[in-house]
Amino acid sequence: MHGIDLRKVGLKVTQPRKKIFELLEESGNKHLTADDIYRVLMQSGQDIGLATVYRVLHQFEAAGLVVKHHFEGGQAYYELDSGSHHDHMVCVQTGKVTEFFNEKIEKLQTKIAAEHGYEIVDHTLVIYVRPKSD
């Protein structure tokens, strides 16, 4: 485990957990579905079932190791929790997910919530995009 010791979040280190965590680490900014993870594991000769992949991802989410996002089509995408807030743009043609952070957007959201008598506890911003046609 590079960035985290699974035992510190109350999880026993098992081969499936280790392999799935490593895959998520190696994915960088790419957001993976459970099916993506399962497919890569199968291609690399790992004997880890799809139900196990879902179970491990749920355990990782409960332990605060991963964040689950629901983008287009209602499919769940997973990424390691980096601890820093960011928003997402999702291309409706390719499905590509781009992470971004914009201080002006963050301040504007806080201001809008305050104008309505609220403070933001948490939020998710997903912007659905397509390539510009010239």
CSV table of N, CA, C and O in Angstrom, one decimal:
chain,number,residue,atom,x,y,z
A,1,MET,N,0.9,-1.2,0.0
A,1,MET,CA,0.0,0.0,0.0
A,1,MET,C,0.9,1.2,0.0
A,1,MET,O,1.7,1.4,0.9
A,2,HIS,N,0.7,2.1,-1.0
A,2,HIS,CA,1.6,3.2,-1.0
A,2,HIS,C,1.1,4.3,0.0
A,2,HIS,O,1.8,4.6,0.9
A,3,GLY,N,0.0,4.9,-0.3
A,3,GLY,CA,-0.4,6.1,0.5
A,3,GLY,C,-1.2,5.8,1.8
A,3,GLY,O,-1.3,6.6,2.6
A,4,ILE,N,-1.6,4.5,2.0
A,4,ILE,CA,-2.4,4.2,3.2
A,4,ILE,C,-2.2,2.8,3.7
A,4,ILE,O,-1.9,1.9,2.9
A,5,ASP,N,-2.3,2.7,5.0
A,5,ASP,CA,-2.3,1.3,5.6
A,5,ASP,C,-3.7,0.9,5.9
A,5,ASP,O,-4.4,1.6,6.7
A,6,LEU,N,-4.2,-0.1,5.2
A,6,LEU,CA,-5.6,-0.5,5.3
A,6,LEU,C,-6.0,-0.8,6.8
A,6,LEU,O,-7.1,-0.5,7.2
A,7,ARG,N,-5.0,-1.3,7.6
A,7,ARG,CA,-5.3,-1.6,9.0
A,7,ARG,C,-5.6,-0.4,9.8
A,7,ARG,O,-6.4,-0.5,10.7
A,8,LYS,N,-5.1,0.8,9.4
A,8,LYS,CA,-5.4,2.0,10.1
A,8,LYS,C,-6.8,2.5,10.0
A,8,LYS,O,-7.3,3.2,10.8
A,9,VAL,N,-7.5,2.0,9.0
A,9,VAL,CA,-8.9,2.3,8.8
A,9,VAL,C,-9.8,1.1,9.2
A,9,VAL,O,-11.0,1.1,8.8
A,10,GLY,N,-9.2,0.2,9.9
A,10,GLY,CA,-10.0,-1.0,10.4
A,10,GLY,C,-10.2,-2.1,9.4
A,10,GLY,O,-11.1,-2.9,9.6
A,11,LEU,N,-9.5,-2.1,8.3
A,11,LEU,CA,-9.7,-3.2,7.3
A,11,LEU,C,-8.4,-4.1,7.3
A,11,LEU,O,-7.3,-3.7,7.3
A,12,LYS,N,-8.7,-5.4,7.4
A,12,LYS,CA,-7.7,-6.4,7.3
A,12,LYS,C,-7.1,-6.4,5.8
A,12,LYS,O,-7.8,-6.2,4.9
A,13,VAL,N,-5.8,-6.5,5.7
A,13,VAL,CA,-5.2,-6.5,4.4
A,13,VAL,C,-5.4,-7.9,3.7
A,13,VAL,O,-4.8,-8.9,4.2
A,14,THR,N,-6.2,-7.9,2.7
A,14,THR,CA,-6.5,-9.1,1.9
A,14,THR,C,-6.0,-8.9,0.5
A,14,THR,O,-5.8,-7.7,0.1
A,15,GLN,N,-5.8,-10.0,-0.2
A,15,GLN,CA,-5.3,-9.8,-1.6
A,15,GLN,C,-6.3,-9.0,-2.4
A,15,GLN,O,-5.9,-8.1,-3.2
A,16,PRO,N,-7.6,-9.3,-2.4
A,16,PRO,CA,-8.5,-8.5,-3.2
A,16,PRO,C,-8.5,-7.0,-2.8
A,16,PRO,O,-8.5,-6.1,-3.7
A,17,ARG,N,-8.5,-6.7,-1.5
A,17,ARG,CA,-8.4,-5.3,-1.1
A,17,ARG,C,-7.1,-4.6,-1.6
A,17,ARG,O,-7.1,-3.5,-2.1
A,18,LYS,N,-6.0,-5.3,-1.5
A,18,LYS,CA,-4.7,-4.8,-1.9
A,18,LYS,C,-4.7,-4.5,-3.4
A,18,LYS,O,-4.3,-3.4,-3.8
A,19,LYS,N,-5.2,-5.5,-4.2
A,19,LYS,CA,-5.2,-5.3,-5.6
A,19,LYS,C,-6.1,-4.2,-6.1
A,19,LYS,O,-5.8,-3.4,-7.0
A,20,ILE,N,-7.3,-4.1,-5.5
A,20,ILE,CA,-8.3,-3.1,-5.9
A,20,ILE,C,-7.7,-1.7,-5.5
A,20,ILE,O,-7.8,-0.7,-6.2
A,21,PHE,N,-7.1,-1.6,-4.3
A,21,PHE,CA,-6.6,-0.3,-3.9
A,21,PHE,C,-5.4,0.1,-4.8
A,21,PHE,O,-5.4,1.3,-5.2
A,22,GLU,N,-4.6,-0.8,-5.2
A,22,GLU,CA,-3.5,-0.5,-6.1
A,22,GLU,C,-4.0,0.0,-7.4
A,22,GLU,O,-3.5,0.9,-8.0
A,23,LEU,N,-5.1,-0.7,-7.9
A,23,LEU,CA,-5.7,-0.2,-9.2
A,23,LEU,C,-6.2,1.2,-9.1
A,23,LEU,O,-5.9,2.0,-10.0
A,24,LEU,N,-6.8,1.5,-8.0
A,24,LEU,CA,-7.3,2.9,-7.8
A,24,LEU,C,-6.2,3.9,-7.7
A,24,LEU,O,-6.3,5.0,-8.3
A,25,GLU,N,-5.1,3.5,-7.0
A,25,GLU,CA,-3.9,4.4,-7.0
A,25,GLU,C,-3.3,4.6,-8.3
A,25,GLU,O,-3.0,5.7,-8.7
A,26,GLU,N,-3.2,3.6,-9.1
A,26,GLU,CA,-2.6,3.6,-10.4
A,26,GLU,C,-3.4,4.4,-11.4
A,26,GLU,O,-2.9,4.8,-12.5
A,27,SER,N,-4.7,4.5,-11.2
A,27,SER,CA,-5.6,5.1,-12.1
A,27,SER,C,-5.5,6.6,-12.2
A,27,SER,O,-6.0,7.2,-13.1
A,28,GLY,N,-4.8,7.2,-11.3
A,28,GLY,CA,-4.5,8.6,-11.3
A,28,GLY,C,-5.9,9.4,-11.2
A,28,GLY,O,-6.7,9.2,-10.3
A,29,ASN,N,-6.1,10.3,-12.1
A,29,ASN,CA,-7.3,11.1,-12.2
A,29,ASN,C,-8.5,10.4,-12.9
A,29,ASN,O,-9.5,10.9,-13.0
A,30,LYS,N,-8.2,9.1,-13.3
A,30,LYS,CA,-9.3,8.4,-14.0
A,30,LYS,C,-10.3,7.8,-13.0
A,30,LYS,O,-9.9,7.3,-12.0
A,31,HIS,N,-11.5,8.0,-13.3
A,31,HIS,CA,-12.6,7.5,-12.4
A,31,HIS,C,-13.0,6.2,-13.0
A,31,HIS,O,-13.3,6.0,-14.1
A,32,LEU,N,-13.1,5.1,-12.1
A,32,LEU,CA,-13.3,3.8,-12.5
A,32,LEU,C,-14.7,3.3,-12.0
A,32,LEU,O,-15.1,3.6,-10.9
A,33,THR,N,-15.3,2.5,-12.8
A,33,THR,CA,-16.5,1.8,-12.3
A,33,THR,C,-16.1,0.4,-11.7
A,33,THR,O,-15.0,0.0,-12.0
A,34,ALA,N,-17.0,-0.2,-11.0
A,34,ALA,CA,-16.7,-1.5,-10.5
A,34,ALA,C,-16.4,-2.5,-11.7
A,34,ALA,O,-15.5,-3.3,-11.6
A,35,ASP,N,-17.2,-2.3,-12.8
A,35,ASP,CA,-16.9,-3.2,-13.9
A,35,ASP,C,-15.6,-2.9,-14.5
A,35,ASP,O,-14.9,-3.9,-15.0
A,36,ASP,N,-15.1,-1.7,-14.6
A,36,ASP,CA,-13.8,-1.4,-15.1
A,36,ASP,C,-12.7,-2.1,-14.2
A,36,ASP,O,-11.8,-2.7,-14.8
A,37,ILE,N,-12.9,-2.0,-12.9
A,37,ILE,CA,-11.9,-2.7,-12.0
A,37,ILE,C,-11.9,-4.2,-12.2
A,37,ILE,O,-10.9,-4.8,-12.3
A,38,TYR,N,-13.1,-4.8,-12.3
A,38,TYR,CA,-13.3,-6.2,-12.5
A,38,TYR,C,-12.6,-6.6,-13.8
A,38,TYR,O,-11.9,-7.6,-13.8
A,39,ARG,N,-12.8,-5.9,-14.8
A,39,ARG,CA,-12.3,-6.2,-16.2
A,39,ARG,C,-10.7,-6.2,-16.1
A,39,ARG,O,-10.1,-7.1,-16.6
A,40,VAL,N,-10.1,-5.2,-15.5
A,40,VAL,CA,-8.7,-5.1,-15.4
A,40,VAL,C,-8.2,-6.3,-14.5
A,40,VAL,O,-7.1,-6.9,-14.9
A,41,LEU,N,-8.8,-6.6,-13.5
A,41,LEU,CA,-8.4,-7.7,-12.6
A,41,LEU,C,-8.4,-9.0,-13.4
A,41,LEU,O,-7.5,-9.9,-13.3
A,42,MET,N,-9.5,-9.2,-14.2
A,42,MET,CA,-9.6,-10.5,-15.0
A,42,MET,C,-8.5,-10.5,-16.0
A,42,MET,O,-7.9,-11.6,-16.2
A,43,GLN,N,-8.2,-9.4,-16.7
A,43,GLN,CA,-7.2,-9.4,-17.7
A,43,GLN,C,-5.8,-9.7,-17.1
A,43,GLN,O,-5.0,-10.2,-17.8
A,44,SER,N,-5.6,-9.3,-15.9
A,44,SER,CA,-4.3,-9.6,-15.3
A,44,SER,C,-4.3,-10.9,-14.6
A,44,SER,O,-3.3,-11.2,-13.8
A,45,GLY,N,-5.3,-11.7,-14.7
A,45,GLY,CA,-5.3,-13.1,-14.2
A,45,GLY,C,-5.7,-13.2,-12.7
A,45,GLY,O,-5.5,-14.3,-12.1
A,46,GLN,N,-6.2,-12.2,-12.2
A,46,GLN,CA,-6.7,-12.2,-10.8
A,46,GLN,C,-8.0,-12.9,-10.7
A,46,GLN,O,-8.9,-12.7,-11.5
A,47,ASP,N,-8.2,-13.8,-9.7
A,47,ASP,CA,-9.4,-14.5,-9.5
A,47,ASP,C,-10.3,-13.8,-8.5
A,47,ASP,O,-10.4,-14.3,-7.4
A,48,ILE,N,-10.8,-12.6,-8.8
A,48,ILE,CA,-11.6,-11.8,-7.9
A,48,ILE,C,-12.9,-11.6,-8.6
A,48,ILE,O,-13.0,-11.0,-9.6
A,49,GLY,N,-14.0,-12.0,-7.9
A,49,GLY,CA,-15.3,-11.9,-8.5
A,49,GLY,C,-15.9,-10.5,-8.5
A,49,GLY,O,-15.4,-9.7,-7.7
A,50,LEU,N,-16.8,-10.2,-9.3
A,50,LEU,CA,-17.5,-8.9,-9.4
A,50,LEU,C,-18.1,-8.5,-8.0
A,50,LEU,O,-18.1,-7.4,-7.6
A,51,ALA,N,-18.8,-9.5,-7.4
A,51,ALA,CA,-19.4,-9.3,-6.1
A,51,ALA,C,-18.4,-8.8,-5.1
A,51,ALA,O,-18.6,-7.9,-4.2
A,52,THR,N,-17.2,-9.4,-5.1
A,52,THR,CA,-16.1,-9.0,-4.2
A,52,THR,C,-15.6,-7.6,-4.5
A,52,THR,O,-15.4,-6.8,-3.6
A,53,VAL,N,-15.6,-7.2,-5.8
A,53,VAL,CA,-15.2,-5.9,-6.2
A,53,VAL,C,-16.2,-4.9,-5.6
A,53,VAL,O,-15.8,-3.9,-4.9
A,54,TYR,N,-17.4,-5.1,-5.7
A,54,TYR,CA,-18.5,-4.2,-5.2
A,54,TYR,C,-18.4,-4.2,-3.6
A,54,TYR,O,-18.5,-3.1,-3.0
A,55,ARG,N,-18.2,-5.3,-3.0
A,55,ARG,CA,-18.1,-5.4,-1.5
A,55,ARG,C,-16.9,-4.6,-1.0
A,55,ARG,O,-17.0,-3.8,-0.1
A,56,VAL,N,-15.7,-4.8,-1.7
A,56,VAL,CA,-14.5,-4.0,-1.3
A,56,VAL,C,-14.7,-2.5,-1.5
A,56,VAL,O,-14.3,-1.7,-0.7
A,57,LEU,N,-15.3,-2.1,-2.6
A,57,LEU,CA,-15.5,-0.7,-2.9
A,57,LEU,C,-16.4,-0.1,-1.9
A,57,LEU,O,-16.2,1.0,-1.4
A,58,HIS,N,-17.4,-0.8,-1.5
A,58,HIS,CA,-18.3,-0.4,-0.4
A,58,HIS,C,-17.6,-0.2,0.9
A,58,HIS,O,-17.8,0.8,1.6
A,59,GLN,N,-16.7,-1.2,1.2
A,59,GLN,CA,-15.9,-1.1,2.5
A,59,GLN,C,-15.0,0.1,2.4
A,59,GLN,O,-14.8,0.8,3.4
A,60,PHE,N,-14.3,0.3,1.3
A,60,PHE,CA,-13.4,1.5,1.1
A,60,PHE,C,-14.2,2.8,1.2
A,60,PHE,O,-13.7,3.7,1.9
A,61,GLU,N,-15.4,2.8,0.7
A,61,GLU,CA,-16.2,4.1,0.8
A,61,GLU,C,-16.6,4.3,2.3
A,61,GLU,O,-16.5,5.4,2.8
A,62,ALA,N,-17.0,3.3,3.0
A,62,ALA,CA,-17.4,3.4,4.4
A,62,ALA,C,-16.2,3.8,5.2
A,62,ALA,O,-16.3,4.5,6.2
A,63,ALA,N,-15.0,3.4,4.8
A,63,ALA,CA,-13.8,3.7,5.6
A,63,ALA,C,-13.2,5.1,5.2
A,63,ALA,O,-12.2,5.6,5.8
A,64,GLY,N,-13.8,5.8,4.2
A,64,GLY,CA,-13.4,7.1,3.8
A,64,GLY,C,-12.2,7.0,2.8
A,64,GLY,O,-11.5,8.1,2.6
A,65,LEU,N,-11.9,5.9,2.2
A,65,LEU,CA,-10.8,5.8,1.3
A,65,LEU,C,-11.1,6.2,-0.1
A,65,LEU,O,-10.3,6.6,-0.8
A,66,VAL,N,-12.4,5.9,-0.5
A,66,VAL,CA,-12.8,6.3,-1.8
A,66,VAL,C,-14.1,7.1,-1.8
A,66,VAL,O,-14.8,7.1,-0.8
A,67,VAL,N,-14.3,7.9,-2.9
A,67,VAL,CA,-15.5,8.6,-3.1
A,67,VAL,C,-16.2,8.0,-4.2
A,67,VAL,O,-15.6,7.7,-5.3
A,68,LYS,N,-17.5,7.9,-4.1
A,68,LYS,CA,-18.4,7.3,-5.1
A,68,LYS,C,-19.1,8.5,-5.8
A,68,LYS,O,-19.7,9.3,-5.1
A,69,HIS,N,-19.1,8.5,-7.1
A,69,HIS,CA,-19.8,9.6,-7.8
A,69,HIS,C,-20.8,8.9,-8.7
A,69,HIS,O,-20.6,7.8,-9.3
A,70,HIS,N,-21.9,9.6,-9.0
A,70,HIS,CA,-22.9,9.1,-9.9
A,70,HIS,C,-23.0,10.1,-11.0
A,70,HIS,O,-23.5,11.3,-10.8
A,71,PHE,N,-22.4,9.8,-12.2
A,71,PHE,CA,-22.5,10.7,-13.3
A,71,PHE,C,-23.6,10.2,-14.3
A,71,PHE,O,-24.6,9.7,-13.8
A,72,GLU,N,-23.4,10.4,-15.6
A,72,GLU,CA,-24.5,10.1,-16.5
A,72,GLU,C,-24.8,8.6,-16.5
A,72,GLU,O,-24.0,7.8,-16.2
A,73,GLY,N,-26.1,8.3,-16.7
A,73,GLY,CA,-26.5,6.9,-16.8
A,73,GLY,C,-26.7,6.3,-15.4
A,73,GLY,O,-27.0,5.1,-15.4
A,74,GLY,N,-26.4,7.0,-14.4
A,74,GLY,CA,-26.6,6.5,-13.0
A,74,GLY,C,-25.6,5.5,-12.6
A,74,GLY,O,-25.7,4.9,-11.5
A,75,GLN,N,-24.5,5.3,-13.4
A,75,GLN,CA,-23.5,4.3,-13.1
A,75,GLN,C,-22.6,5.0,-12.0
A,75,GLN,O,-22.3,6.1,-12.1
A,76,ALA,N,-22.1,4.2,-11.1
A,76,ALA,CA,-21.2,4.7,-10.0
A,76,ALA,C,-19.8,4.6,-10.5
A,76,ALA,O,-19.3,3.6,-11.0
A,77,TYR,N,-19.1,5.7,-10.2
A,77,TYR,CA,-17.7,5.8,-10.5
A,77,TYR,C,-16.9,6.0,-9.2
A,77,TYR,O,-17.4,6.7,-8.3
A,78,TYR,N,-15.7,5.5,-9.1
A,78,TYR,CA,-15.0,5.5,-7.8
A,78,TYR,C,-13.6,6.2,-8.1
A,78,TYR,O,-13.0,6.0,-9.1
A,79,GLU,N,-13.2,7.0,-7.1
A,79,GLU,CA,-11.8,7.5,-7.1
A,79,GLU,C,-11.3,7.5,-5.6
A,79,GLU,O,-12.1,7.6,-4.7
A,80,LEU,N,-10.0,7.5,-5.4
A,80,LEU,CA,-9.5,7.6,-4.1
A,80,LEU,C,-9.8,9.0,-3.6
A,80,LEU,O,-9.8,10.0,-4.3
A,81,ASP,N,-10.1,9.0,-2.3
A,81,ASP,CA,-10.4,10.3,-1.6
A,81,ASP,C,-9.1,11.0,-1.4
A,81,ASP,O,-8.3,10.7,-0.5
A,82,SER,N,-8.9,12.1,-2.2
A,82,SER,CA,-7.6,12.8,-2.1
A,82,SER,C,-7.6,13.8,-0.9
A,82,SER,O,-6.6,14.3,-0.5
A,83,GLY,N,-8.8,14.0,-0.3
A,83,GLY,CA,-8.8,14.9,0.9
A,83,GLY,C,-9.0,16.3,0.5
A,83,GLY,O,-9.3,17.2,1.3
A,84,SER,N,-8.9,16.6,-0.8
A,84,SER,CA,-9.1,18.0,-1.2
A,84,SER,C,-10.3,18.1,-2.2
A,84,SER,O,-10.6,17.1,-2.9
A,85,HIS,N,-11.1,19.1,-2.0
A,85,HIS,CA,-12.3,19.3,-2.8
A,85,HIS,C,-12.0,19.6,-4.3
A,85,HIS,O,-11.1,20.3,-4.6
A,86,HIS,N,-12.8,19.0,-5.2
A,86,HIS,CA,-12.7,19.3,-6.6
A,86,HIS,C,-14.1,19.0,-7.2
A,86,HIS,O,-14.9,18.3,-6.6
A,87,ASP,N,-14.3,19.6,-8.3
A,87,ASP,CA,-15.6,19.4,-9.1
A,87,ASP,C,-15.2,18.6,-10.3
A,87,ASP,O,-14.1,18.3,-10.6
A,88,HIS,N,-16.3,18.3,-11.1
A,88,HIS,CA,-16.1,17.5,-12.3
A,88,HIS,C,-16.8,18.0,-13.5
A,88,HIS,O,-17.9,18.5,-13.4
A,89,MET,N,-16.2,17.8,-14.7
A,89,MET,CA,-16.9,18.0,-15.9
A,89,MET,C,-16.9,16.6,-16.6
A,89,MET,O,-15.9,15.9,-16.6
A,90,VAL,N,-18.1,16.3,-17.1
A,90,VAL,CA,-18.2,15.0,-17.8
A,90,VAL,C,-18.6,15.2,-19.2
A,90,VAL,O,-19.7,15.9,-19.5
A,91,CYS,N,-17.9,14.7,-20.2
A,91,CYS,CA,-18.2,14.8,-21.6
A,91,CYS,C,-19.3,13.8,-21.9
A,91,CYS,O,-19.2,12.6,-21.7
A,92,VAL,N,-20.4,14.4,-22.5
A,92,VAL,CA,-21.6,13.5,-22.8
A,92,VAL,C,-21.3,12.6,-24.0
A,92,VAL,O,-22.1,11.7,-24.2
A,93,GLN,N,-20.3,13.0,-24.8
A,93,GLN,CA,-20.0,12.1,-26.0
A,93,GLN,C,-19.0,11.0,-25.7
A,93,GLN,O,-19.2,9.9,-26.1
A,94,THR,N,-18.0,11.3,-24.9
A,94,THR,CA,-17.0,10.3,-24.6
A,94,THR,C,-17.0,9.7,-23.2
A,94,THR,O,-16.4,8.7,-23.0
A,95,GLY,N,-17.7,10.4,-22.3
A,95,GLY,CA,-17.7,9.9,-20.9
A,95,GLY,C,-16.5,10.3,-20.1
A,95,GLY,O,-16.4,10.0,-19.0
A,96,LYS,N,-15.6,11.0,-20.8
A,96,LYS,CA,-14.3,11.5,-20.1
A,96,LYS,C,-14.7,12.4,-18.9
A,96,LYS,O,-15.5,13.3,-19.1
A,97,VAL,N,-14.1,12.2,-17.8
A,97,VAL,CA,-14.3,13.0,-16.6
A,97,VAL,C,-13.0,13.8,-16.4
A,97,VAL,O,-11.9,13.3,-16.3
A,98,THR,N,-13.3,15.1,-16.2
A,98,THR,CA,-12.2,16.1,-16.0
A,98,THR,C,-12.4,16.7,-14.6
A,98,THR,O,-13.5,17.2,-14.3
A,99,GLU,N,-11.4,16.6,-13.7
A,99,GLU,CA,-11.5,17.3,-12.4
A,99,GLU,C,-11.0,18.7,-12.5
A,99,GLU,O,-10.1,19.0,-13.3
A,100,PHE,N,-11.6,19.6,-11.8
A,100,PHE,CA,-11.2,21.0,-11.7
A,100,PHE,C,-11.5,21.6,-10.4
A,100,PHE,O,-12.4,21.1,-9.6
A,101,PHE,N,-10.8,22.7,-10.1
A,101,PHE,CA,-11.2,23.5,-8.9
A,101,PHE,C,-11.1,24.9,-9.3
A,101,PHE,O,-10.2,25.4,-9.9
A,102,ASN,N,-12.1,25.7,-8.9
A,102,ASN,CA,-12.2,27.1,-9.2
A,102,ASN,C,-12.6,27.9,-7.9
A,102,ASN,O,-13.8,27.7,-7.5
A,103,GLU,N,-11.8,28.7,-7.4
A,103,GLU,CA,-12.0,29.5,-6.2
A,103,GLU,C,-13.2,30.4,-6.3
A,103,GLU,O,-14.0,30.5,-5.4
A,104,LYS,N,-13.4,31.0,-7.5
A,104,LYS,CA,-14.6,31.9,-7.7
A,104,LYS,C,-15.9,31.2,-7.6
A,104,LYS,O,-16.8,31.6,-7.0
A,105,ILE,N,-15.9,30.0,-8.2
A,105,ILE,CA,-17.2,29.1,-8.1
A,105,ILE,C,-17.4,28.8,-6.7
A,105,ILE,O,-18.6,28.8,-6.2
A,106,GLU,N,-16.4,28.4,-6.0
A,106,GLU,CA,-16.6,28.0,-4.6
A,106,GLU,C,-17.1,29.2,-3.7
A,106,GLU,O,-18.1,29.0,-3.0
A,107,LYS,N,-16.6,30.3,-3.9
A,107,LYS,CA,-17.0,31.5,-3.2
A,107,LYS,C,-18.4,31.9,-3.6
A,107,LYS,O,-19.3,32.3,-2.7
A,108,LEU,N,-18.8,31.8,-4.9
A,108,LEU,CA,-20.1,32.1,-5.3
A,108,LEU,C,-21.2,31.2,-4.7
A,108,LEU,O,-22.2,31.6,-4.3
A,109,GLN,N,-20.8,29.9,-4.7
A,109,GLN,CA,-21.8,28.9,-4.1
A,109,GLN,C,-22.0,29.3,-2.6
A,109,GLN,O,-23.2,29.2,-2.1
A,110,THR,N,-21.0,29.6,-1.9
A,110,THR,CA,-21.1,30.0,-0.5
A,110,THR,C,-22.0,31.2,-0.3
A,110,THR,O,-22.8,31.3,0.6
A,111,LYS,N,-21.7,32.2,-1.2
A,111,LYS,CA,-22.5,33.4,-1.2
A,111,LYS,C,-24.0,33.2,-1.4
A,111,LYS,O,-24.9,33.7,-0.8
A,112,ILE,N,-24.3,32.3,-2.5
A,112,ILE,CA,-25.7,32.0,-2.8
A,112,ILE,C,-26.4,31.3,-1.7
A,112,ILE,O,-27.5,31.6,-1.3
A,113,ALA,N,-25.7,30.4,-1.0
A,113,ALA,CA,-26.3,29.6,0.1
A,113,ALA,C,-26.6,30.6,1.2
A,113,ALA,O,-27.7,30.6,1.8
A,114,ALA,N,-25.6,31.5,1.5
A,114,ALA,CA,-25.8,32.5,2.6
A,114,ALA,C,-27.0,33.4,2.3
A,114,ALA,O,-27.8,33.8,3.2
A,115,GLU,N,-27.1,33.8,1.0
A,115,GLU,CA,-28.3,34.7,0.7
A,115,GLU,C,-29.6,34.1,0.9
A,115,GLU,O,-30.6,34.7,1.0
A,116,HIS,N,-29.6,32.7,0.9
A,116,HIS,CA,-30.9,32.0,1.2
A,116,HIS,C,-30.9,31.5,2.6
A,116,HIS,O,-31.8,30.7,3.0
A,117,GLY,N,-30.0,32.0,3.5
A,117,GLY,CA,-30.0,31.6,4.9
A,117,GLY,C,-29.4,30.3,5.2
A,117,GLY,O,-29.7,29.7,6.2
A,118,TYR,N,-28.5,29.8,4.4
A,118,TYR,CA,-27.9,28.5,4.6
A,118,TYR,C,-26.3,28.7,4.6
A,118,TYR,O,-25.8,29.6,4.1
A,119,GLU,N,-25.7,27.6,5.1
A,119,GLU,CA,-24.3,27.5,4.9
A,119,GLU,C,-24.1,26.1,4.3
A,119,GLU,O,-24.8,25.1,4.6
A,120,ILE,N,-23.1,26.0,3.5
A,120,ILE,CA,-22.8,24.7,2.8
A,120,ILE,C,-22.1,23.8,3.7
A,120,ILE,O,-21.1,24.1,4.4
A,121,VAL,N,-22.7,22.6,3.8
A,121,VAL,CA,-22.1,21.5,4.6
A,121,VAL,C,-21.2,20.7,3.7
A,121,VAL,O,-20.1,20.3,4.0
A,122,ASP,N,-21.7,20.4,2.5
A,122,ASP,CA,-20.9,19.6,1.5
A,122,ASP,C,-21.6,19.9,0.2
A,122,ASP,O,-22.8,20.3,0.1
A,123,HIS,N,-20.9,19.7,-0.9
A,123,HIS,CA,-21.6,19.8,-2.2
A,123,HIS,C,-20.8,19.1,-3.3
A,123,HIS,O,-19.7,18.7,-3.1
A,124,THR,N,-21.5,18.8,-4.4
A,124,THR,CA,-21.0,18.2,-5.6
A,124,THR,C,-21.4,19.0,-6.8
A,124,THR,O,-22.6,19.4,-6.9
A,125,LEU,N,-20.4,19.4,-7.6
A,125,LEU,CA,-20.8,20.1,-8.8
A,125,LEU,C,-20.3,19.2,-10.0
A,125,LEU,O,-19.1,18.9,-10.1
A,126,VAL,N,-21.2,18.9,-10.9
A,126,VAL,CA,-20.9,18.1,-12.1
A,126,VAL,C,-21.4,18.9,-13.3
A,126,VAL,O,-22.6,19.3,-13.3
A,127,ILE,N,-20.6,19.3,-14.2
A,127,ILE,CA,-21.0,20.0,-15.4
A,127,ILE,C,-20.9,19.0,-16.5
A,127,ILE,O,-19.8,18.5,-16.8
A,128,TYR,N,-22.0,18.9,-17.3
A,128,TYR,CA,-22.0,18.0,-18.4
A,128,TYR,C,-21.6,18.8,-19.6
A,128,TYR,O,-22.2,19.8,-19.9
A,129,VAL,N,-20.6,18.4,-20.4
A,129,VAL,CA,-20.1,19.1,-21.5
A,129,VAL,C,-20.0,18.3,-22.8
A,129,VAL,O,-20.2,17.1,-22.7
A,130,ARG,N,-19.7,19.0,-23.9
A,130,ARG,CA,-19.4,18.3,-25.1
A,130,ARG,C,-18.4,19.2,-25.9
A,130,ARG,O,-18.3,20.4,-25.6
A,131,PRO,N,-17.6,18.6,-26.8
A,131,PRO,CA,-16.6,19.4,-27.5
A,131,PRO,C,-17.3,20.5,-28.2
A,131,PRO,O,-18.4,20.4,-28.8
A,132,LYS,N,-16.6,21.7,-28.2
A,132,LYS,CA,-17.2,22.8,-28.9
A,132,LYS,C,-17.1,22.6,-30.4
A,132,LYS,O,-16.2,22.1,-30.9
A,133,SER,N,-18.2,23.0,-31.1
A,133,SER,CA,-18.2,22.9,-32.6
A,133,SER,C,-17.9,24.3,-33.1
A,133,SER,O,-18.5,25.3,-32.7
A,134,ASP,N,-16.9,24.4,-33.9
A,134,ASP,CA,-16.4,25.7,-34.4
A,134,ASP,C,-17.3,26.3,-35.3
A,134,ASP,O,-17.9,26.3,-36.1
